[in-house]
Each structure stands twice: as C-alpha cells, then as structure tokens.
Coordinates of C-alpha atoms and ligand atoms in Angstrom, one line a residue:
M1 CA -6.2 -179.5 102.8
F2 CA -7.9 -182.6 101.4
A3 CA -4.6 -184.3 100.8
A4 CA -3.4 -183.4 104.3
S5 CA -6.5 -184.7 106.0
R6 CA -6.3 -187.9 103.9
I7 CA -2.7 -188.4 105.1
Q8 CA -3.8 -187.8 108.6
T9 CA -6.6 -190.3 108.3
R10 CA -4.3 -192.9 106.9
A11 CA -1.7 -192.2 109.6
F12 CA -4.4 -192.6 112.2
S13 CA -5.7 -195.9 110.9
A14 CA -2.2 -197.2 110.5
S15 CA -1.3 -196.4 114.1
A16 CA -4.6 -197.6 115.4
R17 CA -4.0 -200.9 113.6
N18 CA -0.5 -201.0 114.9
L19 CA -1.8 -201.1 118.5
S20 CA -3.0 -204.6 119.3
K21 CA -3.4 -205.7 122.9
V22 CA -3.7 -209.4 123.4
A23 CA -4.5 -210.9 126.8
V24 CA -3.8 -214.5 127.8
L25 CA -5.8 -215.8 130.8
G26 CA -4.1 -218.9 132.2
A27 CA -0.7 -217.7 130.9
A28 CA 1.5 -219.7 133.3
G29 CA 0.1 -223.1 132.3
G30 CA 1.3 -225.7 129.9
I31 CA -0.4 -224.0 127.0
G32 CA -0.3 -220.5 128.3
Q33 CA 3.5 -220.3 128.5
P34 CA 4.5 -221.4 124.9
L35 CA 1.4 -219.6 123.6
S36 CA 2.5 -216.3 125.2
L37 CA 6.1 -216.9 123.9
L38 CA 4.7 -217.3 120.3
L39 CA 2.6 -214.2 120.7
K40 CA 5.7 -212.3 121.8
L41 CA 7.3 -213.3 118.5
N42 CA 4.3 -211.9 116.6
P43 CA 5.1 -208.3 115.4
R44 CA 1.3 -207.6 115.2
V45 CA 1.0 -207.8 118.9
T46 CA 2.1 -204.6 120.7
D47 CA 0.9 -205.3 124.2
L48 CA 0.9 -208.9 125.6
A49 CA -1.0 -208.9 128.9
L50 CA -0.5 -212.1 131.0
Y51 CA -2.8 -213.3 133.8
D52 CA -2.9 -216.5 135.8
I53 CA -4.0 -217.4 139.3
R54 CA -0.4 -218.3 139.9
G55 CA 2.8 -217.3 138.3
G56 CA 1.6 -214.7 135.8
P57 CA 4.2 -212.0 136.6
G58 CA 7.1 -214.5 136.5
V59 CA 6.2 -215.7 133.1
A60 CA 5.7 -212.1 131.9
A61 CA 9.1 -211.0 133.3
D62 CA 10.8 -213.9 131.5
I63 CA 9.1 -213.4 128.1
S64 CA 9.5 -209.6 128.3
H65 CA 13.2 -210.1 127.8
V66 CA 12.7 -211.5 124.3
N67 CA 13.9 -208.7 122.0
T68 CA 10.7 -207.9 120.1
K69 CA 8.9 -204.6 120.5
S70 CA 5.8 -205.6 122.5
T71 CA 5.4 -204.9 126.2
V72 CA 4.6 -207.8 128.4
P73 CA 3.0 -206.9 131.7
G74 CA 2.1 -209.7 134.1
Y75 CA -0.8 -209.2 136.5
E76 CA -1.5 -210.1 140.1
P77 CA -4.1 -212.8 140.7
T78 CA -6.7 -210.4 142.0
A79 CA -10.0 -209.0 140.5
D80 CA -8.2 -205.7 139.9
G81 CA -5.3 -207.5 138.2
L82 CA -7.6 -209.4 136.0
A83 CA -9.5 -206.2 135.1
A84 CA -6.3 -204.3 134.3
C85 CA -5.1 -207.3 132.2
L86 CA -8.3 -207.2 130.1
K87 CA -8.8 -203.5 129.7
D88 CA -8.7 -202.4 126.0
A89 CA -7.7 -205.9 124.8
E90 CA -8.5 -206.6 121.2
I91 CA -8.1 -210.4 121.6
V92 CA -8.5 -212.5 124.8
L93 CA -7.3 -216.1 124.8
I94 CA -8.5 -218.4 127.5
P95 CA -6.3 -221.5 128.1
A96 CA -7.1 -221.5 131.8
G97 CA -8.4 -224.7 133.3
V98 CA -7.3 -228.2 134.1
P99 CA -6.2 -230.6 131.3
R100 CA -7.0 -234.3 130.9
K101 CA -5.3 -237.3 132.4
P102 CA -5.1 -240.7 130.8
G103 CA -8.6 -242.3 130.5
M104 CA -10.5 -239.0 130.7
T105 CA -12.7 -237.5 128.0
R106 CA -12.9 -233.7 127.6
D107 CA -16.3 -233.8 129.1
D108 CA -14.8 -235.2 132.3
L109 CA -13.2 -231.7 132.7
F110 CA -16.6 -230.0 132.8
N111 CA -17.1 -229.8 136.5
T112 CA -13.8 -227.9 137.1
N113 CA -13.5 -225.9 134.0
A114 CA -17.1 -224.7 133.6
S115 CA -16.9 -222.4 136.6
I116 CA -13.3 -221.2 135.7
V117 CA -14.5 -220.2 132.3
R118 CA -17.8 -218.7 133.6
D119 CA -15.9 -216.5 136.0
L120 CA -13.3 -215.4 133.4
A121 CA -16.1 -214.7 131.0
K122 CA -17.8 -212.4 133.6
A123 CA -14.5 -210.5 133.8
V124 CA -14.3 -210.2 130.0
A125 CA -17.9 -209.0 129.9
Q126 CA -17.0 -206.3 132.5
S127 CA -13.6 -205.1 131.3
A128 CA -13.3 -206.1 127.6
P129 CA -16.8 -206.5 126.2
K130 CA -15.7 -205.8 122.7
A131 CA -12.7 -208.1 122.6
K132 CA -12.5 -211.2 120.4
T133 CA -12.7 -214.0 122.9
L134 CA -10.9 -217.2 121.9
V135 CA -11.8 -220.2 124.2
I136 CA -9.2 -222.9 124.4
A137 CA -10.3 -224.4 127.8
N138 CA -12.1 -227.7 127.4
P139 CA -14.6 -229.0 126.8
V140 CA -14.8 -226.3 124.1
N141 CA -18.2 -227.7 122.9
S142 CA -19.6 -226.5 126.3
T143 CA -17.3 -223.7 127.4
V144 CA -18.1 -221.6 124.4
P145 CA -21.9 -221.8 125.1
I146 CA -21.0 -220.9 128.7
C147 CA -19.3 -217.7 127.6
A148 CA -22.2 -216.9 125.3
E149 CA -24.7 -217.3 128.2
V150 CA -22.6 -215.1 130.5
F151 CA -22.3 -212.4 127.8
K152 CA -26.0 -212.6 127.0
A153 CA -26.9 -212.1 130.7
R154 CA -24.8 -209.0 130.8
G155 CA -26.1 -207.6 127.4
V156 CA -22.7 -207.8 125.7
Y157 CA -23.0 -210.9 123.6
N158 CA -21.8 -210.5 120.0
P159 CA -21.7 -213.8 118.1
K160 CA -19.1 -212.4 115.7
T161 CA -16.5 -212.1 118.5
L162 CA -16.8 -215.4 120.4
F163 CA -14.7 -218.3 119.1
G164 CA -13.9 -221.9 120.2
V165 CA -10.4 -222.7 119.1
T166 CA -10.5 -225.9 117.0
T167 CA -7.4 -225.0 115.0
L168 CA -5.5 -228.0 116.4
D169 CA -7.8 -230.4 114.7
V170 CA -7.0 -229.1 111.3
V171 CA -3.3 -228.8 112.2
R172 CA -3.3 -232.5 113.2
A173 CA -5.3 -233.6 110.1
S174 CA -3.0 -231.7 107.8
R175 CA 0.1 -233.3 109.4
F176 CA -1.3 -236.9 109.6
V177 CA -2.3 -236.8 105.9
S178 CA 1.0 -235.3 104.7
A179 CA 2.8 -238.1 106.6
I180 CA 0.7 -240.8 104.8
K181 CA 1.0 -239.2 101.4
G182 CA 4.6 -237.9 101.7
T183 CA 3.5 -234.4 100.9
D184 CA 4.3 -231.0 102.5
P185 CA 1.7 -230.2 105.3
K186 CA 1.4 -226.7 104.0
D187 CA -0.3 -228.1 100.9
E188 CA -2.7 -230.3 102.9
N189 CA -5.5 -228.0 103.9
I190 CA -8.0 -230.4 105.4
T191 CA -11.5 -229.2 106.4
V192 CA -12.6 -230.4 109.8
V193 CA -16.1 -229.5 111.0
G194 CA -18.4 -230.1 114.0
G195 CA -17.0 -229.7 117.5
H196 CA -13.9 -230.3 119.4
S197 CA -14.0 -233.7 121.1
G198 CA -14.1 -237.3 120.0
V199 CA -16.8 -238.1 117.5
T200 CA -17.9 -234.4 117.2
I201 CA -14.6 -233.8 115.3
V202 CA -15.5 -234.6 111.6
P203 CA -12.7 -234.4 109.0
L204 CA -13.9 -234.0 105.4
F205 CA -11.3 -235.8 103.4
S206 CA -13.6 -236.0 100.4
Q207 CA -13.1 -232.3 100.0
S208 CA -9.3 -232.6 100.0
S209 CA -6.9 -233.6 97.2
H210 CA -7.1 -237.2 98.6
P211 CA -10.9 -238.0 98.6
D212 CA -10.0 -241.7 99.0
L213 CA -9.0 -241.1 102.6
S214 CA -12.5 -240.6 103.8
S215 CA -12.8 -244.4 103.8
D216 CA -9.7 -244.7 105.9
A217 CA -11.5 -245.3 109.3
E218 CA -8.2 -245.5 111.2
L219 CA -7.1 -242.0 109.9
V220 CA -10.5 -240.5 110.7
K221 CA -10.3 -242.0 114.2
R222 CA -6.8 -240.6 114.6
V223 CA -7.9 -237.1 113.8
Q224 CA -10.9 -237.5 116.2
F225 CA -8.9 -238.9 119.0
G226 CA -5.4 -237.4 118.3
G227 CA -5.5 -235.6 121.6
D228 CA -5.6 -239.0 123.4
E229 CA -2.2 -240.0 121.9
V230 CA -0.6 -237.0 123.6
V231 CA -2.5 -237.5 126.9
K232 CA -1.3 -241.2 126.9
A233 CA 2.3 -240.4 126.0
K234 CA 2.5 -237.7 128.7
D235 CA 1.3 -240.3 131.1
G236 CA -0.5 -238.1 133.6
A237 CA 1.4 -234.9 133.0
G238 CA -1.3 -233.3 130.9
S239 CA -2.5 -233.0 127.3
A240 CA -1.3 -231.2 124.2
T241 CA 0.4 -228.0 125.1
L242 CA 3.0 -227.2 122.5
S243 CA 1.0 -228.1 119.4
M244 CA -2.0 -226.3 121.0
A245 CA 0.1 -223.2 121.6
M246 CA 1.0 -223.1 118.0
A247 CA -2.6 -223.6 117.0
G248 CA -3.8 -220.9 119.4
A249 CA -1.1 -218.5 118.2
R250 CA -2.1 -219.2 114.6
M251 CA -5.8 -218.4 115.3
A252 CA -4.9 -215.1 117.1
D253 CA -2.6 -214.2 114.2
S254 CA -5.4 -214.9 111.7
L255 CA -7.7 -212.5 113.6
L256 CA -5.1 -209.8 113.7
R257 CA -4.4 -210.2 110.0
A258 CA -8.1 -210.1 109.2
A259 CA -8.4 -206.9 111.3
A260 CA -5.7 -205.4 109.2
G261 CA -7.8 -206.1 106.0
E262 CA -6.4 -209.5 104.9
K263 CA -8.8 -212.1 103.7
V264 CA -8.3 -215.0 106.1
I265 CA -10.3 -218.2 106.4
E266 CA -10.0 -220.4 109.6
P267 CA -12.0 -223.2 111.0
T268 CA -13.5 -222.3 114.3
F269 CA -16.4 -223.1 116.6
V270 CA -18.9 -220.2 116.5
E271 CA -22.6 -219.5 116.8
S272 CA -23.7 -220.8 113.4
P273 CA -26.8 -221.1 111.2
L274 CA -25.6 -224.3 109.6
Y275 CA -27.4 -226.9 111.9
K276 CA -29.7 -224.5 113.8
D277 CA -32.7 -226.3 112.3
Q278 CA -31.5 -229.4 114.2
G279 CA -31.2 -227.5 117.4
I280 CA -27.4 -226.9 117.1
E281 CA -26.5 -223.4 118.1
F282 CA -22.7 -223.6 117.8
F283 CA -20.8 -225.4 115.1
S284 CA -17.2 -225.4 113.8
S285 CA -16.7 -224.9 110.1
K286 CA -14.6 -222.7 107.8
V287 CA -15.2 -219.1 108.7
E288 CA -14.0 -216.0 106.8
L289 CA -12.7 -213.6 109.3
G290 CA -12.9 -209.8 109.0
P291 CA -12.1 -206.7 111.1
D292 CA -15.2 -207.4 113.3
G293 CA -14.4 -211.1 113.8
V294 CA -16.7 -213.5 112.0
K295 CA -17.4 -212.1 108.5
E296 CA -19.0 -215.1 106.8
I297 CA -19.7 -218.7 107.9
L298 CA -18.9 -220.9 105.0
P299 CA -21.2 -223.9 104.3
V300 CA -20.1 -227.4 105.1
G301 CA -20.1 -228.2 101.4
K302 CA -20.4 -231.6 99.7
V303 CA -19.8 -234.7 101.8
D304 CA -19.8 -238.4 101.0
A305 CA -21.9 -241.1 102.6
T306 CA -19.3 -242.0 105.2
E307 CA -18.9 -238.3 106.2
K308 CA -22.7 -237.9 106.4
G309 CA -22.7 -240.7 108.9
L310 CA -20.0 -239.0 110.9
L311 CA -21.9 -235.8 110.9
D312 CA -25.1 -237.5 112.1
A313 CA -23.1 -238.9 115.1
C314 CA -21.5 -235.5 115.7
I315 CA -24.8 -233.7 115.9
V316 CA -26.1 -236.1 118.6
D317 CA -23.1 -235.5 121.0
L318 CA -22.7 -231.8 120.1
K319 CA -26.3 -231.1 121.0
K320 CA -25.8 -232.6 124.5
N321 CA -22.5 -230.8 125.0
I322 CA -24.0 -227.4 124.1
E323 CA -27.1 -228.0 126.2
K324 CA -24.9 -228.9 129.2
G325 CA -23.0 -225.6 129.0
V326 CA -26.2 -223.6 128.7
A327 CA -27.8 -225.5 131.6
F328 CA -24.7 -224.9 133.8
V329 CA -25.0 -221.1 133.5
A330 CA -28.8 -221.2 134.1
Q331 CA -28.2 -223.2 137.3
N332 CA -25.0 -221.5 138.4
P333 CA -25.3 -217.9 137.1
Ligands
NAI1 P1 -2.4 -226.4 132.8 O1 -2.9 -226.9 134.0 O2 -0.9 -226.7 132.5 O3 -2.5 -224.8 132.8 C1 -3.7 -224.2 133.1 C2 -3.4 -222.8 133.8 O4 -4.6 -222.2 134.1 C3 -2.6 -223.0 135.1 O5 -1.5 -222.1 135.0 C4 -3.6 -222.5 136.1 O6 -3.0 -221.8 137.2 C5 -4.5 -221.5 135.3 N1 -5.8 -221.2 135.9 C6 -6.6 -222.1 136.5 N2 -7.7 -221.4 136.9 C7 -7.5 -220.1 136.5 C8 -8.3 -218.9 136.6 N3 -9.5 -218.9 137.2 N4 -7.8 -217.8 136.1 C9 -6.6 -217.8 135.4 N5 -5.9 -218.9 135.3 C10 -6.3 -220.0 135.8 O7 -3.3 -226.9 131.6 P2 -3.0 -226.8 130.0 O8 -2.4 -228.0 129.6 O9 -2.4 -225.5 129.7 O10 -4.5 -226.8 129.4 C11 -5.4 -225.8 129.6 C12 -6.8 -226.1 129.0 O11 -6.7 -226.2 127.6 C13 -7.4 -227.4 129.5 O12 -8.7 -227.2 129.7 C14 -7.2 -228.3 128.3 O13 -8.1 -229.3 128.2 C15 -7.4 -227.3 127.1 N6 -6.9 -227.7 125.8 C16 -7.6 -227.3 124.7 C17 -7.2 -227.7 123.5 C18 -7.9 -227.2 122.3 O14 -7.7 -227.7 121.2 N7 -8.9 -226.3 122.4 C19 -6.0 -228.6 123.3 C20 -5.3 -228.9 124.5 C21 -5.8 -228.5 125.7

C-alpha cells in the first residue's frame, strides 16, 4: 500500500513536471519568432502558446510543424485570445514592444512600450497570476517596475516570480572576453550586475579569471553599449533579435530546470534587497532559481575601485529609471 502510494506520488509529480506551458506575448516580432522556435526545440516545454497583435497564428502554424512533441497554438489578437494564451502558463515571456533605431537609447522607447507592457501585465494578473513573468521589452529598468505596480494593484504581486531578462548582457560579456583571451566562451562566466541599459550595466571582471580586464575601459564600454553595435549595423531595421532570442530561451530553460529541482544560477533583474538602503527596489545580480522562481539573491561580492565607480554611476540612473516606471503606473493606472 505504502509502496503503491509512493509510486503514485512519484508518477504524479513526474507528470506534473512534464507539463510546462510557456506563453510568448509578441511572438511574431523580431525576437518573438526565433525565441518561439528555440522554445519549440526545448523538450521541457509541452505547450507553447503564441500571441501577438498581428501574425500570432501564422507563426504558430509554421513552428508547429517542427517535429518535437509540444503543441503550438496561436491566438487571435483579442482579449479572449490573450486570456486563453495565458491560462495555466508556467512561464510568460514578454518581447512585445518597439525596438530601437540608430541614435535612440532604451529610455526613448518608454512612451510606446510602457503602455504595451502595462496592458499585457494586466492580462497576466488576470489570467496567469502565478506565472513566472520574464520581461524582455525595453526599457527593462522601467518595464519590470511597471509590471510590479500592476500586479500590486491587483493583489497578485509576488517578487519571486517577476524577472527582467538581462541574460544577453552576460552572454555578450562572455563572448567578448573569450574573443580577447582566445578561450572558449563556455568557460567565461562573467558576472554582470545593475540594470539593462548603458551605464547601469556593470560587468565585474575583477571576479572573473581575468581580473586585469576591469581596467580595460573599452571592453567595459562594449559590454555596456553592445546593443548599440547591433542597432547601428541593422541600420534602422531594429535591435538585437537573434542573440536576444537565445538569451531569452536560456533564461526560460533555466527556470524550467530549476522547477525540476536542478540548482541553477542566472543573473536577472528582480526586486532585490542589495541596494534598497539607497532607494533601489530592483537590481540585477546572480540569482539562485528554484521551483518557486527566485530562491536566493546572491550578493554582489567583492569589487575593485573601478567597478565601485561604475556601480555608483549605475545607481544614479537606475533609480531614475525605476521611479519613472512606478510614476507611469500611478499616473496611467
Ligand atoms: P519587433 O517590433 O520586431 O517585435 C515586437 C512585436 O511585438 C511585434 O510583432 C508586435 O506586433 C508585437 N506587439 C506590439 N504590441 C503588442 C501587444 N500589445 N501585444 C502583443 N504583441 C505586441 O521588436 P523586437 O526586435 O522583437 O524587440 C521587442 C522588444 O524587446 C523591444 O522593446 C526591444 O527593445 C526589446 N529588447 C530587449 C532586449 C533585452 O536584452 N532585454 C534585447 C533586445 C531587444
């Protein structure tokens, strides 16, 4: 009897774990399409729900022919379509919103993207309040606080399940360093903390196996403004989409692996105690993920004098970006 019930419990938890619905909002965009394709290739995803204000069902039909097991429904751009897309989702990724053009900062996107993210957050609060929400839409430093405010107003805010996706910053840092040092990027695990735009992006090379690099101002700047290289090269056709899709798919996979009991550490922009005494509510640092989302926020650790200066500059901008998001929801609930 005992053995049978134990087997039953194990079977249940295994099948529960085997069902992972992931929803992508903005799935037909430059990021949304390759991101959805990569998620289709992830065997941990069993139901891939795609929504966009245009083209969602088309992208879904196309990706659904890839011969992996997951189902790929595409939803109509209606309130009902959005609600059905979100229902029972374990993870919601939000790459919806306009990207930068040459000469623009991420903050220049605020006016358009703030209301897009606010409205999608309302739908998440309504239809998937327990989902892990991964915000890709820029400016991440403000769109994450926007989601938090929307969730708070609806009584569903859980700081353990709201993430700003900053994975691309560590992906870039790892690649840039390995190119300089002639090493394999998989061995270059560079910590990047702060936020996700310009000077709020702070690489901590002193903690890597190449502490000398923290004095390489050009490299630091390249990590902080790596996105601008792509915007410039695309010459008006958008910003990073393919590398971002890889980074977003990695973050989603990390959460799915953590939900399955693996120990996973990812850098991500979350509500954080690290700089709360300086009025900073959200901060990106290494975070241990667990079945419920954030398990433990790891400290920034030892930094050298150059990095301390970078962090001071980061805090000034980050504070303004966060306040801007909070004020937006207060004024435009
Ligand atoms: P895109 O313009 O190619 O795609 C955006 C998609 O969102 C479009 O298909 C559009 O129809 C859709 N959309 C717009 N409003 C929507 C709504 N209310 N509901 C659902 N879908 C909606 O833009 P792209 O290149 O895919 O970039 C998307 C966002 O990701 C931008 O804000 C960009 O700045 C940001 N981004 C973030 C990065 C990060 O590291 N977190 C890196 C690169 C870009």
